[in-house]
PDB file of N, CA and C in Angstrom:
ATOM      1  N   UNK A 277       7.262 -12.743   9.132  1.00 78.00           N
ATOM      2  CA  UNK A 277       6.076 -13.556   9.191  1.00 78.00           C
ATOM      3  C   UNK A 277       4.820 -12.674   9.183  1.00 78.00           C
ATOM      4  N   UNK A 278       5.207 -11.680  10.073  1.00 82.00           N
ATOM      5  CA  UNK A 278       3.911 -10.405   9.949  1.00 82.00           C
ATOM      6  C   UNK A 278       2.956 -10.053   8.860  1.00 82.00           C
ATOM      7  N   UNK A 279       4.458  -9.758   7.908  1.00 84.00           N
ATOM      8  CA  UNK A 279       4.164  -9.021   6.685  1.00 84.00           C
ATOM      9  C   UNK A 279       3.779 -10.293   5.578  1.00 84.00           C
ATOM     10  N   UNK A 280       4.126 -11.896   6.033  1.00 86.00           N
ATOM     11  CA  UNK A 280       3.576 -12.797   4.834  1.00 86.00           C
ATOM     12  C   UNK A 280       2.105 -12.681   5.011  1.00 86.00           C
ATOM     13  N   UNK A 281       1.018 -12.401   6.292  1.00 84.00           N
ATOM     14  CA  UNK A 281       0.112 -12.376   6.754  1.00 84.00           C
ATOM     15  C   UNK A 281      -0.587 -11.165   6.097  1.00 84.00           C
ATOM     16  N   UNK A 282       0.050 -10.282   5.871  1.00 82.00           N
ATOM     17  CA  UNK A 282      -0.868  -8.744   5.367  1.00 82.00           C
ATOM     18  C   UNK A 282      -0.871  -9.078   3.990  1.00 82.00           C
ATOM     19  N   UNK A 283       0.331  -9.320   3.731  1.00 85.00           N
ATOM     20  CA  UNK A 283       0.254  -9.822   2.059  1.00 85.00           C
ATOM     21  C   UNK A 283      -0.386 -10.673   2.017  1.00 85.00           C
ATOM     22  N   UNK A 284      -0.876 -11.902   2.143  1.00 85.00           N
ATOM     23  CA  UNK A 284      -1.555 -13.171   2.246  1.00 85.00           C
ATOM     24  C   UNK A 284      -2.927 -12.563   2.077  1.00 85.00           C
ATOM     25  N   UNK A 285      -3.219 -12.076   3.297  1.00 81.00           N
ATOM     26  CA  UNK A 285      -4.745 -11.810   3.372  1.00 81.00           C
ATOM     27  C   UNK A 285      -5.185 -10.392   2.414  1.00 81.00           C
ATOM     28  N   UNK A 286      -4.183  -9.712   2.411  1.00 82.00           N
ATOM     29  CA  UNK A 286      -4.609  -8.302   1.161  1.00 82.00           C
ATOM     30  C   UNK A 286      -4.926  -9.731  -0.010  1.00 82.00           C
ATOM     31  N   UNK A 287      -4.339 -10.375  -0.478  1.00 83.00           N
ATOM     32  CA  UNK A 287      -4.211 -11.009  -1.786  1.00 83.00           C
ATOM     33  C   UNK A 287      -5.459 -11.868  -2.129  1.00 83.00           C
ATOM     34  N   UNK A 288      -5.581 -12.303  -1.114  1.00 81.00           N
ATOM     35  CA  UNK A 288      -7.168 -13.162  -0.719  1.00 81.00           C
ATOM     36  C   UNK A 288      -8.032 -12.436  -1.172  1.00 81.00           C
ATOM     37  N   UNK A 289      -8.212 -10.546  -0.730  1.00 81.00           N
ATOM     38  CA  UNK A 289      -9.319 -10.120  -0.488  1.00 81.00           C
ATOM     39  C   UNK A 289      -9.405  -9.930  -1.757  1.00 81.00           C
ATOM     40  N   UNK A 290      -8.468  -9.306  -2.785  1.00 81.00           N
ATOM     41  CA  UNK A 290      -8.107  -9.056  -4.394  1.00 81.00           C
ATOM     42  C   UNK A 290      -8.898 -10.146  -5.048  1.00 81.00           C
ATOM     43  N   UNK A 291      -8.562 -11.294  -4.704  1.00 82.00           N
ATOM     44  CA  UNK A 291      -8.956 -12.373  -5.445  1.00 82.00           C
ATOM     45  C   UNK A 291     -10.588 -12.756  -5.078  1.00 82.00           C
ATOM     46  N   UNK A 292     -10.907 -12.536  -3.887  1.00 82.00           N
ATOM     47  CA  UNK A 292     -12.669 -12.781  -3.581  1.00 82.00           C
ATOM     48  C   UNK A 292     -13.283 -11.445  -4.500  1.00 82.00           C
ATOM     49  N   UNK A 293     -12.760 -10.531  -4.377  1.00 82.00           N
ATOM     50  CA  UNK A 293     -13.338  -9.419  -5.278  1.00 82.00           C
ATOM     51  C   UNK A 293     -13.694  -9.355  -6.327  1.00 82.00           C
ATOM     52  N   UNK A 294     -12.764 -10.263  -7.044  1.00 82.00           N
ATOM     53  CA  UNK A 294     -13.147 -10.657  -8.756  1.00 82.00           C
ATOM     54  C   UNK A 294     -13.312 -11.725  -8.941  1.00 82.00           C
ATOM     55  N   UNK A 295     -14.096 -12.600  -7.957  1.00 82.00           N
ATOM     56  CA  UNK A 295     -14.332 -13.738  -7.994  1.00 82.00           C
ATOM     57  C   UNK A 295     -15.997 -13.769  -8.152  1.00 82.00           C
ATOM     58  N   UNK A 296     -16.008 -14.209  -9.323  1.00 79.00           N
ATOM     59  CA  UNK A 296     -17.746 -14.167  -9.564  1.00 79.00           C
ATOM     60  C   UNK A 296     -19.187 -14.807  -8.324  1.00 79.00           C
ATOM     61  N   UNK A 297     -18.147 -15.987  -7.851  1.00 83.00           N
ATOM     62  CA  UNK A 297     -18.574 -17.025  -7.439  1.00 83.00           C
ATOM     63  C   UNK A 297     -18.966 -16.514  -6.019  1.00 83.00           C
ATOM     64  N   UNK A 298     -18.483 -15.199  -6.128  1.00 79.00           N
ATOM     65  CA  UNK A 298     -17.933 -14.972  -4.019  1.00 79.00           C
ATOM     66  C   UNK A 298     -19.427 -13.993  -3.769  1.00 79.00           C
ATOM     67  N   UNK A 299     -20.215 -14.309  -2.990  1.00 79.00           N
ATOM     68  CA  UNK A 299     -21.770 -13.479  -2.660  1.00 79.00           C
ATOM     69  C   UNK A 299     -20.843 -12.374  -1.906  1.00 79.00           C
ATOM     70  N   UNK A 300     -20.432 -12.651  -0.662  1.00 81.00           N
ATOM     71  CA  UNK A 300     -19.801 -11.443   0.373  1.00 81.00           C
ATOM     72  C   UNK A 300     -18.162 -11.073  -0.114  1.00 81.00           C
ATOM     73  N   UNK A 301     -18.942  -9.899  -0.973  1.00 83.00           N
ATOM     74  CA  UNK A 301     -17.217  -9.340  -1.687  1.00 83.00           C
ATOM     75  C   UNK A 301     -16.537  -8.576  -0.712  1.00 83.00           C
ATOM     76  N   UNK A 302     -16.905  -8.217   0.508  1.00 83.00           N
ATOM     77  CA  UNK A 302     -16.215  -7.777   1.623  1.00 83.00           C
ATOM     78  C   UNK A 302     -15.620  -8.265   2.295  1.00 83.00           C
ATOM     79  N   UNK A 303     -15.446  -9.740   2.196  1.00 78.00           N
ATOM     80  CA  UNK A 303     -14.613 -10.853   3.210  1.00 78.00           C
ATOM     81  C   UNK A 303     -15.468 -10.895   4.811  1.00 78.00           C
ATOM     82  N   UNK A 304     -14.514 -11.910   5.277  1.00 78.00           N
ATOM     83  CA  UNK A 304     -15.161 -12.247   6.713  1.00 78.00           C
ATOM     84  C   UNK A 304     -15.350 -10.751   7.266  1.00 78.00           C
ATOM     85  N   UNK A 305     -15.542 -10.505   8.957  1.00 79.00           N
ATOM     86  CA  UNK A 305     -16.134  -9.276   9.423  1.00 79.00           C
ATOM     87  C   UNK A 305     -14.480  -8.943  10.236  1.00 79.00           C
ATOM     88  N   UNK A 306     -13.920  -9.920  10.319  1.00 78.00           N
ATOM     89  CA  UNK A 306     -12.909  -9.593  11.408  1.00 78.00           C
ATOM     90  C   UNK A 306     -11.702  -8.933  10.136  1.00 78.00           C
ATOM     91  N   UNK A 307     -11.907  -9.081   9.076  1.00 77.00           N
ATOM     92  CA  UNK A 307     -10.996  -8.201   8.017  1.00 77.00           C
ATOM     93  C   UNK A 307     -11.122  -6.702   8.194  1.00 77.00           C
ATOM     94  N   UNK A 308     -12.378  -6.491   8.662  1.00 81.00           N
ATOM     95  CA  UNK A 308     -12.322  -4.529   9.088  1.00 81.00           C
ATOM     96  C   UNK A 308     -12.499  -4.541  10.856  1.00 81.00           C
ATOM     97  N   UNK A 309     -12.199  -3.534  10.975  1.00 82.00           N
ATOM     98  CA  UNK A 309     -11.311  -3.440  12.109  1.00 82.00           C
ATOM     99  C   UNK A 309     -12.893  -3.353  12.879  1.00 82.00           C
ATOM    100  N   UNK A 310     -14.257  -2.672  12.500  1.00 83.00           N
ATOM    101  CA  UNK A 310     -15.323  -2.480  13.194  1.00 83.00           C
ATOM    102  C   UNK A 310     -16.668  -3.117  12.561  1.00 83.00           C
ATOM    103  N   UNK A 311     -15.452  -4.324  12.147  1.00 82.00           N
ATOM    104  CA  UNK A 311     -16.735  -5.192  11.782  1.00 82.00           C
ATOM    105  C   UNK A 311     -17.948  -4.882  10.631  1.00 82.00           C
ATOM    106  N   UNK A 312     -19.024  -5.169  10.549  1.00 84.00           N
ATOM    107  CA  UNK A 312     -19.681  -4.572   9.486  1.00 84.00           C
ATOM    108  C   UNK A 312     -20.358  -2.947   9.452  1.00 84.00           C
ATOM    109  N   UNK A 313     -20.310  -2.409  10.793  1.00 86.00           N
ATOM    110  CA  UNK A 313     -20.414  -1.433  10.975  1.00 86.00           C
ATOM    111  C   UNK A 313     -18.977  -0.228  10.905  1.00 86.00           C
ATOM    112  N   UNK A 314     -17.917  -0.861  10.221  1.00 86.00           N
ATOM    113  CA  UNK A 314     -16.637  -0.190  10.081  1.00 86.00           C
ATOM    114  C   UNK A 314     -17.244   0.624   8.562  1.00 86.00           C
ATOM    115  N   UNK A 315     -16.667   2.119   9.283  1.00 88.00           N
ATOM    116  CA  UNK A 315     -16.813   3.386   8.700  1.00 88.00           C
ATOM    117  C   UNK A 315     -16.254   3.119   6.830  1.00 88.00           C
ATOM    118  N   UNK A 316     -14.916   2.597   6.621  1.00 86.00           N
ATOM    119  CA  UNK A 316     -14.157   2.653   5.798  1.00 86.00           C
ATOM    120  C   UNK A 316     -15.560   1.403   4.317  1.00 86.00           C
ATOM    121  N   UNK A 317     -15.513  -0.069   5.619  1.00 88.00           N
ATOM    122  CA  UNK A 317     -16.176  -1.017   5.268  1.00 88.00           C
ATOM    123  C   UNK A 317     -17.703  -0.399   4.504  1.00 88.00           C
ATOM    124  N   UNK A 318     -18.383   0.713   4.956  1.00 90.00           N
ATOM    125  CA  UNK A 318     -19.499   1.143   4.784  1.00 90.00           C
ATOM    126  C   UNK A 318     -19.516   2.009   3.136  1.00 90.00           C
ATOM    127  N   UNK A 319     -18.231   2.264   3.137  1.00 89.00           N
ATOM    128  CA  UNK A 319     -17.818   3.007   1.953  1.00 89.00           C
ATOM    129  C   UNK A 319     -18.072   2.373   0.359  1.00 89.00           C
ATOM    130  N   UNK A 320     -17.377   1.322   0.639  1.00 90.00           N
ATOM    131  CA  UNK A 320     -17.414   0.412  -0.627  1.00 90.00           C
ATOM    132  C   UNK A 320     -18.139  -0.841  -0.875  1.00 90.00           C
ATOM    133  N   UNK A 321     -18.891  -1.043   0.282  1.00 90.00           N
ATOM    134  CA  UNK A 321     -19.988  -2.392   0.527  1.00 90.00           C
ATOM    135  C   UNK A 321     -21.040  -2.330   1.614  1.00 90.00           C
ATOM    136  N   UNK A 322     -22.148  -2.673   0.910  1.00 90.00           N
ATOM    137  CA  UNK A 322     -23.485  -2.746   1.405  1.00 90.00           C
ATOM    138  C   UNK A 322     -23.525  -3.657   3.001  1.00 90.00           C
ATOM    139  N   UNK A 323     -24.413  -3.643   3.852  1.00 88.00           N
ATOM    140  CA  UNK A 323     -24.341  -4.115   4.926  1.00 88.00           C
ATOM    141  C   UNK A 323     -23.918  -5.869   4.864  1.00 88.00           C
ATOM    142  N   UNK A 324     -24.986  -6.462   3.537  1.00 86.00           N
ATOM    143  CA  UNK A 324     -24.978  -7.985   3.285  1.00 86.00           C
ATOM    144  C   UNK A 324     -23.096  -8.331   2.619  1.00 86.00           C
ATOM    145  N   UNK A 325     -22.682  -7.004   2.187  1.00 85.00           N
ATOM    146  CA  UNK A 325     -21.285  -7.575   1.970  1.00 85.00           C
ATOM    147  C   UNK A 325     -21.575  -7.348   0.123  1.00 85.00           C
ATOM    148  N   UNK A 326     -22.153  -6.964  -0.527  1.00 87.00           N
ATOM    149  CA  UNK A 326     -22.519  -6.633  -1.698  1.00 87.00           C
ATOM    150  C   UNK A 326     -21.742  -5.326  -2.365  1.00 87.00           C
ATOM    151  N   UNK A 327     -21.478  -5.198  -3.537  1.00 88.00           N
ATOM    152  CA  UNK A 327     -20.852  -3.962  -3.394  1.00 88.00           C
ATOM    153  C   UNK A 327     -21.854  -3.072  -4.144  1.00 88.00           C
ATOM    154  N   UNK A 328     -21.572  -1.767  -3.124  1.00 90.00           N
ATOM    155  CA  UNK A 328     -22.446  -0.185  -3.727  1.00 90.00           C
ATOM    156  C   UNK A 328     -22.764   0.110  -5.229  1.00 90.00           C
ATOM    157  N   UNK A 329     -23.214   0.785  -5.634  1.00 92.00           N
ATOM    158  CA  UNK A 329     -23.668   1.088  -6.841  1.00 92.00           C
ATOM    159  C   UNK A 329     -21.859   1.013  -7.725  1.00 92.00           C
ATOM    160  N   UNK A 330     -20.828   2.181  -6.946  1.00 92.00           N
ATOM    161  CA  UNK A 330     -19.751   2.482  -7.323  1.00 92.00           C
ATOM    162  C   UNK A 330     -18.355   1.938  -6.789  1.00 92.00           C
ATOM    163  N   UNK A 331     -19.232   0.881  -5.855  1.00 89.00           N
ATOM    164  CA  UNK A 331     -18.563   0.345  -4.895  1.00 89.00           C
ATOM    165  C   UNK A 331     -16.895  -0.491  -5.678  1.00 89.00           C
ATOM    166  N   UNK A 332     -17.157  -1.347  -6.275  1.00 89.00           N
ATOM    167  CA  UNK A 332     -15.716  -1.677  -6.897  1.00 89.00           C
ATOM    168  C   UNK A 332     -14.385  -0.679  -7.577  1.00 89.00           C
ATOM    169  N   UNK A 333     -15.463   0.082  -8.412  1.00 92.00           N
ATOM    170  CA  UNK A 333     -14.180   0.968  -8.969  1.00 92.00           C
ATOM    171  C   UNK A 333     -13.916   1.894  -7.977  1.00 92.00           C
ATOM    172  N   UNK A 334     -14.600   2.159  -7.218  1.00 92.00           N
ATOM    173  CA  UNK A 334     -13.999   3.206  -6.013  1.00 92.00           C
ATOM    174  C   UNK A 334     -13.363   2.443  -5.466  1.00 92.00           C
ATOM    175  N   UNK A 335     -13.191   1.680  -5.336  1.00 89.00           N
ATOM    176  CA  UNK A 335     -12.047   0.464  -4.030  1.00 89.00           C
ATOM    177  C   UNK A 335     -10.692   0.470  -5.078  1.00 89.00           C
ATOM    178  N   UNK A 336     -10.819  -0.239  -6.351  1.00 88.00           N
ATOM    179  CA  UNK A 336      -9.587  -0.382  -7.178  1.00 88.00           C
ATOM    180  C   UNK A 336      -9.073   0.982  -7.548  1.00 88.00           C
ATOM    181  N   UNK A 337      -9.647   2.187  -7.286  1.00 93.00           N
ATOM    182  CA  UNK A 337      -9.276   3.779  -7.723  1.00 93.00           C
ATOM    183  C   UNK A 337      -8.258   3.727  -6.391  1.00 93.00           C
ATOM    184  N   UNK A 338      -8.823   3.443  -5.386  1.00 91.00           N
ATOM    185  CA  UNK A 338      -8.710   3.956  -4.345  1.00 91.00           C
ATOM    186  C   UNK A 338      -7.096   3.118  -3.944  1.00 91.00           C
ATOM    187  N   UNK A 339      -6.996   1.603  -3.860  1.00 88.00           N
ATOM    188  CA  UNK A 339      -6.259   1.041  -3.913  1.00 88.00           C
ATOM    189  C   UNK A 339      -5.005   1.332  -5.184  1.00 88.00           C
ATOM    190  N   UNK A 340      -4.999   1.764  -6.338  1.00 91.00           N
ATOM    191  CA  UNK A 340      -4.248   2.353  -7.438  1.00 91.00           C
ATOM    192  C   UNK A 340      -3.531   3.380  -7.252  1.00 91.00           C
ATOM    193  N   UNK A 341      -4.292   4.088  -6.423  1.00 95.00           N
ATOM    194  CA  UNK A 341      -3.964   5.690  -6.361  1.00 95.00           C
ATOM    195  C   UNK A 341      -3.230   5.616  -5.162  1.00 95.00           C
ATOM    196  N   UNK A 342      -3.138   4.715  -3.945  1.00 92.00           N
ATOM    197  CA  UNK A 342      -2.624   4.804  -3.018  1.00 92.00           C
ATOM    198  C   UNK A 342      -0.978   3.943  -3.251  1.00 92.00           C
ATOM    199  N   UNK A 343      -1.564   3.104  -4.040  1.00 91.00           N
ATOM    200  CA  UNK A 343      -0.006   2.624  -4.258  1.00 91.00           C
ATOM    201  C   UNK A 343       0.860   3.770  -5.418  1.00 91.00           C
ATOM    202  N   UNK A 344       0.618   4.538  -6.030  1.00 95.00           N
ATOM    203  CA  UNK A 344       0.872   5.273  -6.912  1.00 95.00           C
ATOM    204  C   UNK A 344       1.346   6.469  -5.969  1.00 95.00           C
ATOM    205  N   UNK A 345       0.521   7.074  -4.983  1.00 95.00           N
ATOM    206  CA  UNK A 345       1.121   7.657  -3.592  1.00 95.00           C
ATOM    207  C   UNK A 345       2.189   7.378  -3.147  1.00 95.00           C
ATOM    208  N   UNK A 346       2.164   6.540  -2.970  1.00 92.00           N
ATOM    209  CA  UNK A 346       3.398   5.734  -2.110  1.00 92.00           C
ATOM    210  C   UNK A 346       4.599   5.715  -2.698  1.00 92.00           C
ATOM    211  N   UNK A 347       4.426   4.759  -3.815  1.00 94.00           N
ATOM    212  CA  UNK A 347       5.504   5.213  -5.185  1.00 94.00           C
ATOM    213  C   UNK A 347       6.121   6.549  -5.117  1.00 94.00           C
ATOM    214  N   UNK A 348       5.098   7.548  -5.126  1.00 96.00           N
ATOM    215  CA  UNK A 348       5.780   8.874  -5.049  1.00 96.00           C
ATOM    216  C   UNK A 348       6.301   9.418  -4.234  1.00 96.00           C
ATOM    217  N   UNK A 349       6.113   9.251  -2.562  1.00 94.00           N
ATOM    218  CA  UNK A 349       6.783   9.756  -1.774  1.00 94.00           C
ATOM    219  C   UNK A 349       7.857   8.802  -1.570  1.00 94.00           C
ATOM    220  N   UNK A 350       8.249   7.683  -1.746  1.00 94.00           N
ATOM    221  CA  UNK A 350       9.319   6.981  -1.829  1.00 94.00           C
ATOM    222  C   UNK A 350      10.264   7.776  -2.857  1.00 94.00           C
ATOM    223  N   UNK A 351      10.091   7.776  -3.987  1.00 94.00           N
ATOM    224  CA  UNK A 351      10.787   8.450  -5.004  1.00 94.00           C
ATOM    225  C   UNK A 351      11.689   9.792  -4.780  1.00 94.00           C
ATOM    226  N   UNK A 352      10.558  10.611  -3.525  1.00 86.00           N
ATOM    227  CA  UNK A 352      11.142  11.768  -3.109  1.00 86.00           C
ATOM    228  C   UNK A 352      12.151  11.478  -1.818  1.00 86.00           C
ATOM    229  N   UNK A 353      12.248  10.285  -1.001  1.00 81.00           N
ATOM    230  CA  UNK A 353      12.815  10.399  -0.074  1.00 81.00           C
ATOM    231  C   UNK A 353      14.202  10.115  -0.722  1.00 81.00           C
TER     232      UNK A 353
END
């Protein structure tokens, strides 16, 4: 049930992201762990929830490359 919840809400956030319609592409505040002042949150979106100049493709790089990580150390175990 845990894991329908991480998946659920990762999938949500995917989908508000490329959702034209969506003003706050960062989701609600309780999605980062420190709220709008969360370090990670500050990275890829503006305080109003807007994204940075580089803000999207650094999130989908970032998200790509980590599952592509993962992939790989699985592969090695």
């Amino acid at each position: 049930m845990t894991l329908g919840v991480f998946v659920g809400t990762f999938f949500s956030f995917l989908l508000g992201i490329f959702n034209p319609y969506v003003v706050n592409k960062a989701g609600p505040d309780w999605l980062w762990g420190g709220g709008r002042d969360d370090i990670v949150r500050n990275i890829y979106f503006k305080p109003n929830g807007s994204f940075r100049r580089y803000g999207r493709p650094a999130l989908v790089a970032t998200l790509c490359f980590g599952a592509i990580a993962l992939h790989w150390l699985l592969q090695r175990i």
